[in-house]
Tab-separated table of C-alpha atoms in Angstrom:
chain	number	residue	atom	x	y	z
A	1	UNK	CA	-197.610	-120.202	100.888
A	2	UNK	CA	-193.973	-120.076	101.998
A	3	UNK	CA	-191.892	-117.188	100.736
A	4	UNK	CA	-189.027	-117.568	98.292
A	5	UNK	CA	-185.656	-117.422	100.082
A	6	UNK	CA	-184.536	-114.381	98.115
A	7	UNK	CA	-184.393	-110.630	98.550
A	8	UNK	CA	-186.314	-108.107	96.491
A	9	UNK	CA	-185.449	-104.570	95.465
A	10	UNK	CA	-187.675	-101.887	93.995
A	11	UNK	CA	-185.449	-99.325	92.268
A	12	UNK	CA	-186.790	-95.808	92.820
A	13	UNK	CA	-183.703	-93.766	91.964
A	14	UNK	CA	-184.431	-92.953	88.333
A	15	UNK	CA	-184.189	-89.346	87.166
A	16	UNK	CA	-187.541	-89.558	85.320
A	17	UNK	CA	-186.400	-87.071	82.654
A	18	UNK	CA	-189.193	-87.914	80.216
A	19	UNK	CA	-191.816	-88.163	82.939
A	20	UNK	CA	-191.090	-84.678	84.330
A	21	UNK	CA	-191.741	-85.806	87.919
A	22	UNK	CA	-190.682	-88.665	90.190
A	23	UNK	CA	-192.144	-91.942	88.917
A	24	UNK	CA	-191.719	-93.553	92.333
A	25	UNK	CA	-194.589	-91.480	93.665
A	26	UNK	CA	-196.999	-91.919	90.746
A	27	UNK	CA	-200.524	-92.276	92.213
A	28	UNK	CA	-201.847	-95.727	91.455
A	29	UNK	CA	-204.913	-97.458	92.864
A	30	UNK	CA	-205.048	-95.358	96.022
A	31	UNK	CA	-201.320	-95.670	96.680
A	32	UNK	CA	-198.090	-95.246	94.674
A	33	UNK	CA	-196.566	-97.585	92.122
A	34	UNK	CA	-193.494	-98.035	94.340
A	35	UNK	CA	-195.611	-98.987	97.357
A	36	UNK	CA	-197.741	-101.374	95.326
A	37	UNK	CA	-194.671	-103.132	93.924
A	38	UNK	CA	-193.223	-103.359	97.431
A	39	UNK	CA	-196.377	-105.087	98.647
A	40	UNK	CA	-196.463	-107.492	95.711
A	41	UNK	CA	-192.844	-108.540	96.219
A	42	UNK	CA	-193.354	-108.830	99.977
A	43	UNK	CA	-196.070	-111.418	99.390
A	44	UNK	CA	-193.588	-113.849	97.820
A	45	UNK	CA	-190.050	-112.883	98.945
A	46	UNK	CA	-188.249	-113.192	102.283
A	47	UNK	CA	-186.922	-109.612	102.262
A	48	UNK	CA	-187.841	-106.492	100.289
A	49	UNK	CA	-186.382	-102.981	100.278
A	50	UNK	CA	-186.261	-99.844	98.168
A	51	UNK	CA	-183.079	-98.698	96.418
A	52	UNK	CA	-182.799	-94.951	95.805
A	53	UNK	CA	-180.159	-92.509	94.609
A	54	UNK	CA	-180.191	-91.019	98.106
A	55	UNK	CA	-181.398	-92.655	101.299
A	56	UNK	CA	-183.617	-89.739	102.330
A	57	UNK	CA	-185.593	-89.878	99.079
A	58	UNK	CA	-188.322	-91.803	100.886
A	59	UNK	CA	-187.928	-89.996	104.206
A	60	UNK	CA	-190.755	-90.848	106.547
A	61	UNK	CA	-191.482	-94.072	104.682
A	62	UNK	CA	-191.887	-97.126	106.897
A	63	UNK	CA	-189.873	-99.461	104.654
A	64	UNK	CA	-186.112	-99.963	104.437
A	65	UNK	CA	-184.436	-97.774	101.823
A	66	UNK	CA	-180.906	-98.466	100.596
A	67	UNK	CA	-178.841	-95.764	98.882
A	68	UNK	CA	-176.934	-96.303	95.643
A	69	UNK	CA	-173.214	-96.758	96.264
A	70	UNK	CA	-172.659	-94.683	93.111
A	71	UNK	CA	-175.611	-92.288	92.697
A	72	UNK	CA	-176.648	-91.097	89.272
A	73	UNK	CA	-175.427	-94.132	87.335
A	74	UNK	CA	-178.814	-95.663	86.591
A	75	UNK	CA	-180.314	-99.080	87.304
A	76	UNK	CA	-176.974	-100.889	87.105
A	77	UNK	CA	-175.875	-98.891	90.160
A	78	UNK	CA	-179.167	-99.871	91.766
A	79	UNK	CA	-178.319	-103.514	91.140
A	80	UNK	CA	-174.888	-102.976	92.694
A	81	UNK	CA	-176.484	-101.522	95.842
A	82	UNK	CA	-178.994	-104.370	95.929
A	83	UNK	CA	-176.361	-107.104	95.808
A	84	UNK	CA	-174.272	-105.249	98.395
A	85	UNK	CA	-177.162	-104.959	100.856
A	86	UNK	CA	-179.217	-108.123	100.305
A	87	UNK	CA	-179.362	-110.748	103.029
A	88	UNK	CA	-179.920	-113.547	100.507
A	89	UNK	CA	-177.838	-114.934	97.657
A	90	UNK	CA	-180.461	-114.119	95.035
A	91	UNK	CA	-182.272	-110.806	94.653
A	92	UNK	CA	-185.247	-110.034	92.452
A	93	UNK	CA	-184.789	-106.558	90.995
A	94	UNK	CA	-187.517	-104.412	89.485
A	95	UNK	CA	-188.249	-100.729	88.927
A	96	UNK	CA	-191.098	-98.381	89.718
A	97	UNK	CA	-192.017	-97.971	86.046
A	98	UNK	CA	-193.453	-101.519	85.787
A	99	UNK	CA	-196.809	-100.973	87.533
A	100	UNK	CA	-198.443	-104.226	86.441
A	101	UNK	CA	-195.655	-106.633	87.368
A	102	UNK	CA	-197.332	-109.921	88.309
A	103	UNK	CA	-195.988	-111.594	91.450
A	104	UNK	CA	-196.825	-114.990	89.904
A	105	UNK	CA	-193.811	-114.437	87.634
A	106	UNK	CA	-191.354	-114.798	90.502
A	107	UNK	CA	-191.896	-118.506	91.345
A	108	UNK	CA	-191.701	-119.307	87.629
A	109	UNK	CA	-188.298	-117.635	87.327
A	110	UNK	CA	-187.176	-119.079	90.675
A	111	UNK	CA	-187.618	-122.643	89.394
A	112	UNK	CA	-184.742	-121.938	87.009
A	113	UNK	CA	-182.101	-120.787	89.486
A	114	UNK	CA	-179.794	-123.809	89.741
A	115	UNK	CA	-176.335	-122.584	88.722
A	116	UNK	CA	-177.707	-119.438	87.099
A	117	UNK	CA	-176.301	-116.019	87.944
A	118	UNK	CA	-179.130	-114.136	86.222
A	119	UNK	CA	-182.686	-115.333	85.504
A	120	UNK	CA	-184.825	-113.056	83.332
A	121	UNK	CA	-188.127	-113.349	81.442
A	122	UNK	CA	-188.200	-113.382	77.645
A	123	UNK	CA	-191.071	-113.289	75.150
A	124	UNK	CA	-191.171	-112.758	71.392
A	125	UNK	CA	-187.427	-111.964	71.244
A	126	UNK	CA	-187.811	-109.368	74.013
A	127	UNK	CA	-186.265	-109.430	77.471
A	128	UNK	CA	-186.919	-107.459	80.657
A	129	UNK	CA	-183.745	-107.101	82.782
A	130	UNK	CA	-185.694	-105.226	85.470
A	131	UNK	CA	-187.879	-108.185	86.340
A	132	UNK	CA	-185.254	-110.784	87.129
A	133	UNK	CA	-183.250	-112.586	89.775
A	134	UNK	CA	-179.555	-111.767	90.214
A	135	UNK	CA	-177.078	-113.761	92.311
A	136	UNK	CA	-174.574	-112.004	94.530
A	137	UNK	CA	-171.850	-113.719	92.460
A	138	UNK	CA	-172.517	-111.002	89.865
A	139	UNK	CA	-171.299	-108.228	92.148
A	140	UNK	CA	-167.719	-108.070	90.834
A	141	UNK	CA	-168.879	-108.017	87.202
A	142	UNK	CA	-171.462	-105.302	87.936
A	143	UNK	CA	-168.833	-103.205	89.710
A	144	UNK	CA	-166.374	-103.644	86.835
A	145	UNK	CA	-169.011	-102.595	84.298
A	146	UNK	CA	-169.750	-99.421	86.264
A	147	UNK	CA	-166.051	-98.622	86.577
A	148	UNK	CA	-165.754	-99.022	82.791
A	149	UNK	CA	-168.474	-96.423	82.311
A	150	UNK	CA	-171.168	-98.869	81.302
A	151	UNK	CA	-174.767	-98.343	82.417
A	152	UNK	CA	-176.909	-101.041	80.816
A	153	UNK	CA	-178.205	-103.878	82.970
A	154	UNK	CA	-177.039	-106.240	80.223
A	155	UNK	CA	-173.463	-105.010	79.928
A	156	UNK	CA	-172.078	-107.659	82.281
A	157	UNK	CA	-174.215	-110.551	81.044
A	158	UNK	CA	-171.557	-112.013	78.699
A	159	UNK	CA	-169.415	-112.651	81.784
A	160	UNK	CA	-172.013	-114.595	83.802
A	161	UNK	CA	-174.470	-117.468	83.384
A	162	UNK	CA	-177.772	-115.996	82.187
A	163	UNK	CA	-180.928	-118.122	82.006
A	164	UNK	CA	-183.750	-116.745	79.884
A	165	UNK	CA	-187.195	-118.062	80.774
A	166	UNK	CA	-189.845	-118.036	78.045
A	167	UNK	CA	-192.910	-116.654	79.815
A	168	UNK	CA	-195.195	-117.336	76.842
A	169	UNK	CA	-195.469	-120.845	78.272
A	170	UNK	CA	-197.046	-119.459	81.434
A	171	UNK	CA	-198.983	-116.309	80.489
A	172	UNK	CA	-201.203	-115.348	77.563
A	173	UNK	CA	-200.021	-112.561	75.209
A	174	UNK	CA	-202.325	-109.919	76.692
A	175	UNK	CA	-201.132	-110.662	80.240
A	176	UNK	CA	-197.506	-110.469	79.124
A	177	UNK	CA	-197.931	-107.115	77.407
A	178	UNK	CA	-199.692	-105.794	80.487
A	179	UNK	CA	-197.139	-107.187	82.941
A	180	UNK	CA	-194.222	-105.525	81.152
A	181	UNK	CA	-196.001	-102.275	80.292
A	182	UNK	CA	-193.446	-99.562	81.003
A	183	UNK	CA	-194.294	-96.052	82.202
A	184	UNK	CA	-191.718	-93.460	81.120
A	185	UNK	CA	-193.835	-90.562	79.881
A	186	UNK	CA	-196.959	-88.671	81.000
A	187	UNK	CA	-198.796	-90.246	78.055
A	188	UNK	CA	-197.890	-93.742	79.226
A	189	UNK	CA	-199.011	-92.807	82.735
A	190	UNK	CA	-202.414	-91.752	81.399
A	191	UNK	CA	-202.654	-95.046	79.533
A	192	UNK	CA	-201.734	-96.880	82.744
A	193	UNK	CA	-204.678	-95.275	84.531
A	194	UNK	CA	-207.061	-96.565	81.867
A	195	UNK	CA	-205.645	-100.081	82.418
A	196	UNK	CA	-206.115	-100.156	86.199
A	197	UNK	CA	-209.606	-101.629	86.145
A	198	UNK	CA	-208.304	-104.623	84.267
A	199	UNK	CA	-205.885	-105.735	86.956
């Protein structure tokens, strides 16, 4: 299968306040969540890299790591660094707290690029900004949002063309809940470990 002509970024720069340790290095299936996500994205995208708050965060790691241009400003700063570094017009952006992200989602979203600046999955009135494609055209709006003190991935959406893809047409409810299961606390990590066998 040919790869999608887009870049991919795994954001690993979160402060993990509620988790009490670095989520990027959470053990998962004999590796780490960050490494597993990297491998999944690499199977479908032309280019994949990590984005961290500091470039030496993954020192000794074999994969490319890009540093935030504005460290400490959350995932929106990670998106800024992604769009600045990416070799392709579109970049798929995700984070290391989505351990069960399904790579089959990416071609489904990709079919909806067209004139879209942002393509994100939605289900049951919920949306996951950290499992979507972003066009480099968004860079100026992302930068302006950061300069205005905004941190949410959605803060610049009113200024760009956002396409929301209903994933309930492609995945059953259980698969959707699993795919977007978010690990932010030690309790959620323990739950994640009980879910591994069902991958």
